[in-house]
GROMACS .gro file of N, CA and C in nm:
model
  393
    1MET      N    1  12.189   6.555  16.453
    1MET     CA    2  12.205   6.482  16.329
    1MET      C    3  12.208   6.331  16.356
    2ARG      N    4  12.283   6.293  16.460
    2ARG     CA    5  12.297   6.152  16.493
    2ARG      C    6  12.161   6.091  16.531
    3HIS      N    7  12.080   6.165  16.604
    3HIS     CA    8  11.947   6.117  16.644
    3HIS      C    9  11.857   6.100  16.522
    4ALA      N   10  11.868   6.190  16.426
    4ALA     CA   11  11.786   6.183  16.304
    4ALA      C   12  11.823   6.058  16.224
    5LEU      N   13  11.951   6.026  16.216
    5LEU     CA   14  11.996   5.906  16.144
    5LEU      C   15  11.945   5.780  16.214
    6LEU      N   16  11.953   5.777  16.347
    6LEU     CA   17  11.903   5.660  16.420
    6LEU      C   18  11.752   5.645  16.403
    7LEU      N   19  11.680   5.756  16.407
    7LEU     CA   20  11.535   5.752  16.387
    7LEU      C   21  11.502   5.703  16.246
    8GLY      N   22  11.575   5.752  16.146
    8GLY     CA   23  11.554   5.708  16.007
    8GLY      C   24  11.582   5.560  15.991
    9LEU      N   25  11.689   5.510  16.053
    9LEU     CA   26  11.724   5.369  16.047
    9LEU      C   27  11.616   5.284  16.114
   10LEU      N   28  11.564   5.332  16.226
   10LEU     CA   29  11.457   5.262  16.297
   10LEU      C   30  11.331   5.254  16.211
   11LEU      N   31  11.294   5.362  16.144
   11LEU     CA   32  11.176   5.364  16.058
   11LEU      C   33  11.192   5.270  15.938
   12VAL      N   34  11.308   5.270  15.876
   12VAL     CA   35  11.333   5.182  15.761
   12VAL      C   36  11.327   5.036  15.804
   13THR      N   37  11.385   5.004  15.920
   13THR     CA   38  11.383   4.867  15.971
   13THR      C   39  11.240   4.822  15.999
   14ALA      N   40  11.160   4.907  16.060
   14ALA     CA   41  11.021   4.873  16.090
   14ALA      C   42  10.940   4.855  15.962
   15ALA      N   43  10.964   4.937  15.862
   15ALA     CA   44  10.890   4.928  15.735
   15ALA      C   45  10.923   4.797  15.662
   16CYS      N   46  11.048   4.751  15.670
   16CYS     CA   47  11.086   4.627  15.603
   16CYS      C   48  11.011   4.507  15.660
   17GLY      N   49  10.981   4.510  15.787
   17GLY     CA   50  10.908   4.400  15.849
   17GLY      C   51  10.765   4.392  15.801
   18ALA      N   52  10.710   4.499  15.748
   18ALA     CA   53  10.572   4.501  15.700
   18ALA      C   54  10.561   4.456  15.555
   19TYR      N   55  10.673   4.441  15.487
   19TYR     CA   56  10.670   4.403  15.346
   19TYR      C   57  10.634   4.255  15.333
   20ARG      N   58  10.544   4.224  15.236
   20ARG     CA   59  10.509   4.085  15.205
   20ARG      C   60  10.557   4.053  15.065
   21PHE      N   61  10.627   3.944  15.051
   21PHE     CA   62  10.671   3.901  14.920
   21PHE      C   63  10.552   3.851  14.839
   22PRO      N   64  10.547   3.879  14.708
   22PRO     CA   65  10.435   3.830  14.626
   22PRO      C   66  10.424   3.679  14.633
   23GLY      N   67  10.300   3.629  14.644
   23GLY     CA   68  10.276   3.486  14.647
   23GLY      C   69  10.288   3.423  14.784
   24VAL      N   70  10.334   3.499  14.884
   24VAL     CA   71  10.346   3.446  15.019
   24VAL      C   72  10.224   3.492  15.098
   25GLU      N   73  10.148   3.398  15.147
   25GLU     CA   74  10.024   3.429  15.218
   25GLU      C   75  10.049   3.436  15.368
   26PRO      N   76  10.005   3.545  15.432
   26PRO     CA   77  10.017   3.550  15.578
   26PRO      C   78   9.914   3.457  15.642
   27GLY      N   79   9.942   3.404  15.757
   27GLY     CA   80   9.844   3.323  15.828
   27GLY      C   81   9.839   3.179  15.784
   28GLY      N   82   9.935   3.133  15.707
   28GLY     CA   83   9.939   2.992  15.667
   28GLY      C   84   9.854   2.961  15.546
   29SER      N   85   9.840   2.832  15.521
   29SER     CA   86   9.765   2.788  15.404
   29SER      C   87   9.696   2.656  15.433
   30GLY      N   88   9.611   2.615  15.341
   30GLY     CA   89   9.540   2.489  15.351
   30GLY      C   90   9.524   2.429  15.213
   31THR      N   91   9.475   2.308  15.207
   31THR     CA   92   9.456   2.238  15.080
   31THR      C   93   9.308   2.222  15.050
   32VAL      N   94   9.273   2.253  14.926
   32VAL     CA   95   9.137   2.232  14.877
   32VAL      C   96   9.147   2.128  14.766
   33SER      N   97   9.069   2.022  14.778
   33SER     CA   98   9.068   1.919  14.674
   33SER      C   99   8.927   1.868  14.658
   34GLY      N  100   8.902   1.799  14.548
   34GLY     CA  101   8.769   1.746  14.525
   34GLY      C  102   8.757   1.683  14.388
   35ASN      N  103   8.633   1.668  14.344
   35ASN     CA  104   8.603   1.601  14.219
   35ASN      C  105   8.495   1.679  14.147
   36VAL      N  106   8.501   1.681  14.014
   36VAL     CA  107   8.400   1.749  13.933
   36VAL      C  108   8.341   1.647  13.836
   37VAL      N  109   8.208   1.632  13.841
   37VAL     CA  110   8.137   1.542  13.750
   37VAL      C  111   8.025   1.619  13.681
   38ALA      N  112   7.982   1.566  13.565
   38ALA     CA  113   7.872   1.626  13.490
   38ALA      C  114   7.758   1.525  13.477
   39VAL      N  115   7.635   1.574  13.485
   39VAL     CA  116   7.515   1.493  13.467
   39VAL      C  117   7.421   1.567  13.373
   40PRO      N  118   7.329   1.506  13.305
   40PRO     CA  119   7.323   1.362  13.283
   40PRO      C  120   7.437   1.317  13.193
   41CYS      N  121   7.458   1.185  13.190
   41CYS     CA  122   7.569   1.128  13.115
   41CYS      C  123   7.534   1.100  12.969
   42ALA      N  124   7.406   1.084  12.940
   42ALA     CA  125   7.362   1.051  12.804
   42ALA      C  126   7.221   1.105  12.784
   43PRO      N  127   7.180   1.121  12.659
   43PRO     CA  128   7.045   1.171  12.633
   43PRO      C  129   6.935   1.081  12.688
   44VAL      N  130   6.961   0.950  12.691
   44VAL     CA  131   6.861   0.857  12.742
   44VAL      C  132   6.926   0.776  12.853
   45GLU      N  133   6.867   0.782  12.973
   45GLU     CA  134   6.919   0.708  13.087
   45GLU      C  135   6.806   0.627  13.147
   46SER      N  136   6.841   0.514  13.204
   46SER     CA  137   6.743   0.431  13.271
   46SER      C  138   6.694   0.502  13.396
   47ALA      N  139   6.563   0.511  13.412
   47ALA     CA  140   6.507   0.574  13.531
   47ALA      C  141   6.538   0.492  13.655
   48ALA      N  142   6.554   0.362  13.637
   48ALA     CA  143   6.584   0.275  13.750
   48ALA      C  144   6.730   0.289  13.796
   49LYS      N  145   6.818   0.326  13.704
   49LYS     CA  146   6.960   0.336  13.738
   49LYS      C  147   7.023   0.454  13.662
   50PRO      N  148   6.994   0.578  13.708
   50PRO     CA  149   7.052   0.694  13.640
   50PRO      C  150   7.203   0.702  13.665
   51CYS      N  151   7.272   0.766  13.576
   51CYS     CA  152   7.417   0.786  13.587
   51CYS      C  153   7.448   0.878  13.705
   52ALA      N  154   7.549   0.843  13.782
   52ALA     CA  155   7.589   0.924  13.898
   52ALA      C  156   7.674   1.043  13.857
   53GLY      N  157   7.709   1.050  13.730
   53GLY     CA  158   7.792   1.159  13.681
   53GLY      C  159   7.916   1.106  13.613
   54ARG      N  160   7.962   1.178  13.513
   54ARG     CA  161   8.085   1.139  13.445
   54ARG      C  162   8.192   1.243  13.478
   55PRO      N  163   8.317   1.200  13.494
   55PRO     CA  164   8.425   1.294  13.529
   55PRO      C  165   8.441   1.402  13.423
   56VAL      N  166   8.481   1.521  13.466
   56VAL     CA  167   8.507   1.631  13.374
   56VAL      C  168   8.658   1.657  13.375
   57PRO      N  169   8.732   1.598  13.279
   57PRO     CA  170   8.877   1.617  13.276
   57PRO      C  171   8.915   1.751  13.211
   58GLY      N  172   9.030   1.805  13.252
   58GLY     CA  173   9.084   1.926  13.189
   58GLY      C  174   9.007   2.054  13.220
   59LEU      N  175   8.924   2.053  13.322
   59LEU     CA  176   8.846   2.172  13.358
   59LEU      C  177   8.930   2.262  13.446
   60GLU      N  178   8.935   2.392  13.412
   60GLU     CA  179   9.009   2.488  13.493
   60GLU      C  180   8.919   2.550  13.598
   61LEU      N  181   8.962   2.543  13.724
   61LEU     CA  182   8.894   2.607  13.835
   61LEU      C  183   8.980   2.724  13.880
   62ASP      N  184   8.921   2.843  13.887
   62ASP     CA  185   8.993   2.961  13.934
   62ASP      C  186   8.944   2.999  14.072
   63PHE      N  187   9.038   3.017  14.165
   63PHE     CA  188   9.010   3.059  14.301
   63PHE      C  189   9.061   3.202  14.316
   64THR      N  190   8.972   3.296  14.354
   64THR     CA  191   9.008   3.436  14.364
   64THR      C  192   8.980   3.490  14.503
   65SER      N  193   9.081   3.557  14.559
   65SER     CA  194   9.068   3.626  14.688
   65SER      C  195   9.138   3.760  14.673
   66GLY      N  196   9.058   3.868  14.680
   66GLY     CA  197   9.116   4.002  14.660
   66GLY      C  198   9.169   4.012  14.518
   67ASP      N  199   9.297   4.050  14.506
   67ASP     CA  200   9.361   4.064  14.374
   67ASP      C  201   9.435   3.938  14.332
   68THR      N  202   9.428   3.832  14.412
   68THR     CA  203   9.503   3.710  14.383
   68THR      C  204   9.412   3.603  14.323
   69THR      N  205   9.455   3.544  14.213
   69THR     CA  206   9.383   3.434  14.150
   69THR      C  207   9.479   3.317  14.135
   70ARG      N  208   9.435   3.201  14.179
   70ARG     CA  209   9.512   3.077  14.165
   70ARG      C  210   9.427   2.978  14.089
   71GLY      N  211   9.489   2.892  14.011
   71GLY     CA  212   9.414   2.797  13.929
   71GLY      C  213   9.453   2.653  13.952
   72ALA      N  214   9.355   2.566  13.930
   72ALA     CA  215   9.377   2.421  13.934
   72ALA      C  216   9.308   2.362  13.812
   73VAL      N  217   9.355   2.248  13.765
   73VAL     CA  218   9.296   2.180  13.650
   73VAL      C  219   9.264   2.037  13.691
   74THR      N  220   9.144   1.990  13.652
   74THR     CA  221   9.105   1.854  13.686
   74THR      C  222   9.184   1.753  13.602
   75ASP      N  223   9.211   1.637  13.663
   75ASP     CA  224   9.282   1.531  13.591
   75ASP      C  225   9.181   1.446  13.513
   76SER      N  226   9.225   1.334  13.459
   76SER     CA  227   9.139   1.251  13.374
   76SER      C  228   9.019   1.193  13.449
   77GLU      N  229   9.025   1.188  13.582
   77GLU     CA  230   8.915   1.137  13.663
   77GLU      C  231   8.829   1.250  13.722
   78GLY      N  232   8.859   1.375  13.684
   78GLY     CA  233   8.783   1.489  13.735
   78GLY      C  234   8.829   1.538  13.870
   79ASN      N  235   8.944   1.489  13.919
   79ASN     CA  236   8.996   1.530  14.050
   79ASN      C  237   9.087   1.652  14.037
   80TYR      N  238   9.089   1.735  14.143
   80TYR     CA  239   9.180   1.849  14.148
   80TYR      C  240   9.229   1.867  14.291
   81SER      N  241   9.339   1.939  14.307
   81SER     CA  242   9.392   1.972  14.438
   81SER      C  243   9.476   2.098  14.425
   82ILE      N  244   9.463   2.188  14.524
   82ILE     CA  245   9.538   2.313  14.520
   82ILE      C  246   9.564   2.360  14.662
   83GLU      N  247   9.680   2.418  14.686
   83GLU     CA  248   9.711   2.477  14.816
   83GLU      C  249   9.683   2.627  14.805
   84LEU      N  250   9.604   2.679  14.899
   84LEU     CA  251   9.564   2.819  14.899
   84LEU      C  252   9.595   2.882  15.034
   85GLY      N  253   9.622   3.011  15.032
   85GLY     CA  254   9.645   3.085  15.155
   85GLY      C  255   9.517   3.097  15.237
   86ALA      N  256   9.533   3.118  15.366
   86ALA     CA  257   9.419   3.133  15.455
   86ALA      C  258   9.339   3.257  15.415
   87ALA      N  259   9.216   3.234  15.365
   87ALA     CA  260   9.129   3.343  15.320
   87ALA      C  261   9.000   3.280  15.269
   88THR      N  262   8.907   3.365  15.229
   88THR     CA  263   8.787   3.317  15.160
   88THR      C  264   8.811   3.336  15.011
   89TRP      N  265   8.792   3.231  14.933
   89TRP     CA  266   8.820   3.229  14.790
   89TRP      C  267   8.692   3.206  14.711
   90LYS      N  268   8.664   3.293  14.613
   90LYS     CA  269   8.553   3.270  14.520
   90LYS      C  270   8.598   3.167  14.418
   91VAL      N  271   8.505   3.079  14.380
   91VAL     CA  272   8.538   2.972  14.285
   91VAL      C  273   8.465   2.996  14.154
   92ARG      N  274   8.538   2.992  14.044
   92ARG     CA  275   8.481   3.004  13.910
   92ARG      C  276   8.538   2.892  13.825
   93MET      N  277   8.456   2.843  13.733
   93MET     CA  278   8.501   2.737  13.643
   93MET      C  279   8.492   2.787  13.499
   94LYS      N  280   8.592   2.753  13.422
   94LYS     CA  281   8.593   2.792  13.282
   94LYS      C  282   8.524   2.684  13.200
   95THR      N  283   8.391   2.695  13.190
   95THR     CA  284   8.311   2.596  13.121
   95THR      C  285   8.177   2.656  13.081
   96TYR      N  286   8.113   2.594  12.984
   96TYR     CA  287   7.978   2.634  12.945
   96TYR      C  288   7.875   2.573  13.039
   97MET      N  289   7.917   2.471  13.116
   97MET     CA  290   7.823   2.399  13.202
   97MET      C  291   7.788   2.480  13.327
   98ARG      N  292   7.666   2.459  13.374
   98ARG     CA  293   7.615   2.529  13.492
   98ARG      C  294   7.642   2.445  13.616
   99ILE      N  295   7.679   2.512  13.726
   99ILE     CA  296   7.702   2.441  13.853
   99ILE      C  297   7.566   2.405  13.913
  100VAL      N  298   7.544   2.275  13.934
  100VAL     CA  299   7.421   2.224  13.996
  100VAL      C  300   7.442   2.210  14.146
  101SER      N  301   7.561   2.166  14.186
  101SER     CA  302   7.591   2.142  14.326
  101SER      C  303   7.737   2.177  14.353
  102GLY      N  304   7.760   2.247  14.464
  102GLY     CA  305   7.895   2.286  14.504
  102GLY      C  306   7.896   2.433  14.542
  103PRO      N  307   7.982   2.472  14.637
  103PRO     CA  308   7.982   2.609  14.687
  103PRO      C  309   8.047   2.710  14.592
  104PRO      N  310   7.994   2.833  14.588
  104PRO     CA  311   8.054   2.937  14.505
  104PRO      C  312   8.180   2.997  14.568
  105ALA      N  313   8.204   2.968  14.696
  105ALA     CA  314   8.323   3.018  14.766
  105ALA      C  315   8.365   2.917  14.873
  106VAL      N  316   8.495   2.917  14.905
  106VAL     CA  317   8.547   2.831  15.011
  106VAL      C  318   8.630   2.916  15.107
  107THR      N  319   8.626   2.881  15.235
  107THR     CA  320   8.706   2.951  15.335
  107THR      C  321   8.816   2.857  15.383
  108VAL      N  322   8.940   2.897  15.358
  108VAL     CA  323   9.057   2.817  15.392
  108VAL      C  324   9.119   2.874  15.520
  109THR      N  325   9.150   2.787  15.615
  109THR     CA  326   9.222   2.826  15.735
  109THR      C  327   9.356   2.754  15.737
  110SER      N  328   9.447   2.803  15.817
  110SER     CA  329   9.581   2.746  15.825
  110SER      C  330   9.575   2.598  15.863
  111GLY      N  331   9.635   2.514  15.781
  111GLY     CA  332   9.641   2.370  15.806
  111GLY      C  333   9.516   2.292  15.768
  112SER      N  334   9.415   2.361  15.711
  112SER     CA  335   9.291   2.291  15.677
  112SER      C  336   9.306   2.205  15.553
  113ARG      N  337   9.223   2.102  15.544
  113ARG     CA  338   9.217   2.013  15.427
  113ARG      C  339   9.070   2.000  15.391
  114LEU      N  340   9.026   2.080  15.294
  114LEU     CA  341   8.886   2.082  15.253
  114LEU      C  342   8.863   1.993  15.132
  115ILE      N  343   8.752   1.921  15.134
  115ILE     CA  344   8.711   1.843  15.018
  115ILE      C  345   8.587   1.912  14.963
  116VAL      N  346   8.600   1.968  14.842
  116VAL     CA  347   8.493   2.045  14.781
  116VAL      C  348   8.470   1.989  14.641
  117SER      N  349   8.356   1.924  14.623
  117SER     CA  350   8.323   1.862  14.495
  117SER      C  351   8.209   1.936  14.427
  118TYR      N  352   8.201   1.921  14.295
  118TYR     CA  353   8.100   1.992  14.216
  118TYR      C  354   8.030   1.897  14.120
  119VAL      N  355   7.902   1.924  14.097
  119VAL     CA  356   7.823   1.855  13.996
  119VAL      C  357   7.780   1.963  13.897
  120LEU      N  358   7.807   1.938  13.768
  120LEU     CA  359   7.773   2.033  13.662
  120LEU      C  360   7.663   1.977  13.574
  121ASP      N  361   7.584   2.065  13.516
  121ASP     CA  362   7.480   2.026  13.420
  121ASP      C  363   7.544   2.023  13.282
  122SER      N  364   7.551   1.903  13.222
  122SER     CA  365   7.615   1.887  13.091
  122SER      C  366   7.534   1.945  12.975
  123GLY      N  367   7.407   1.969  12.999
  123GLY     CA  368   7.322   2.025  12.893
  123GLY      C  369   7.264   1.921  12.799
  124ILE      N  370   7.294   1.793  12.825
  124ILE     CA  371   7.239   1.686  12.739
  124ILE      C  372   7.091   1.673  12.767
  125ARG      N  373   7.011   1.683  12.664
  125ARG     CA  374   6.866   1.671  12.678
  125ARG      C  375   6.809   1.587  12.565
  126VAL      N  376   6.702   1.516  12.595
  126VAL     CA  377   6.633   1.436  12.495
  126VAL      C  378   6.539   1.531  12.419
  127PRO      N  379   6.546   1.532  12.287
  127PRO     CA  380   6.453   1.617  12.212
  127PRO      C  381   6.309   1.573  12.234
  128VAL      N  382   6.222   1.667  12.248
  128VAL     CA  383   6.080   1.638  12.265
  128VAL      C  384   6.019   1.614  12.127
  129PRO      N  385   5.955   1.499  12.108
  129PRO     CA  386   5.895   1.474  11.976
  129PRO      C  387   5.782   1.574  11.947
  130GLN      N  388   5.781   1.620  11.824
  130GLN     CA  389   5.677   1.716  11.785
  130GLN      C  390   5.553   1.641  11.739
  131GLN      N  391   5.439   1.695  11.773
  131GLN     CA  392   5.314   1.629  11.736
  131GLN      C  393   5.242   1.706  11.630
   0.00000   0.00000   0.00000
């Protein structure tokens, strides 16, 4: 009986060490930050000096890895920053705009500081005159 109790205590102790608290990422974390801009900036732009992009404020970026989703929101200048656990994260944006430039996923390692920026298509187009 005494041996069975010791074995049971040993198993319970070992199982507790395998438990992960929700929101705690094993293997450390890193920071992902960047900027989101939209182009074109206006229906008519100078061909000699096109707009480099206008900031997209208030845009929600969702980072998903497995069953975990974390979100960041751009500030008034289109900047964002988020700390994520070490893993590969798919990136989605809650917007009607199409991603022109920027990765669909990021790989975060412990202690990393990634700068990941995006350019979106604003959908602004000059109407074609009808003939």
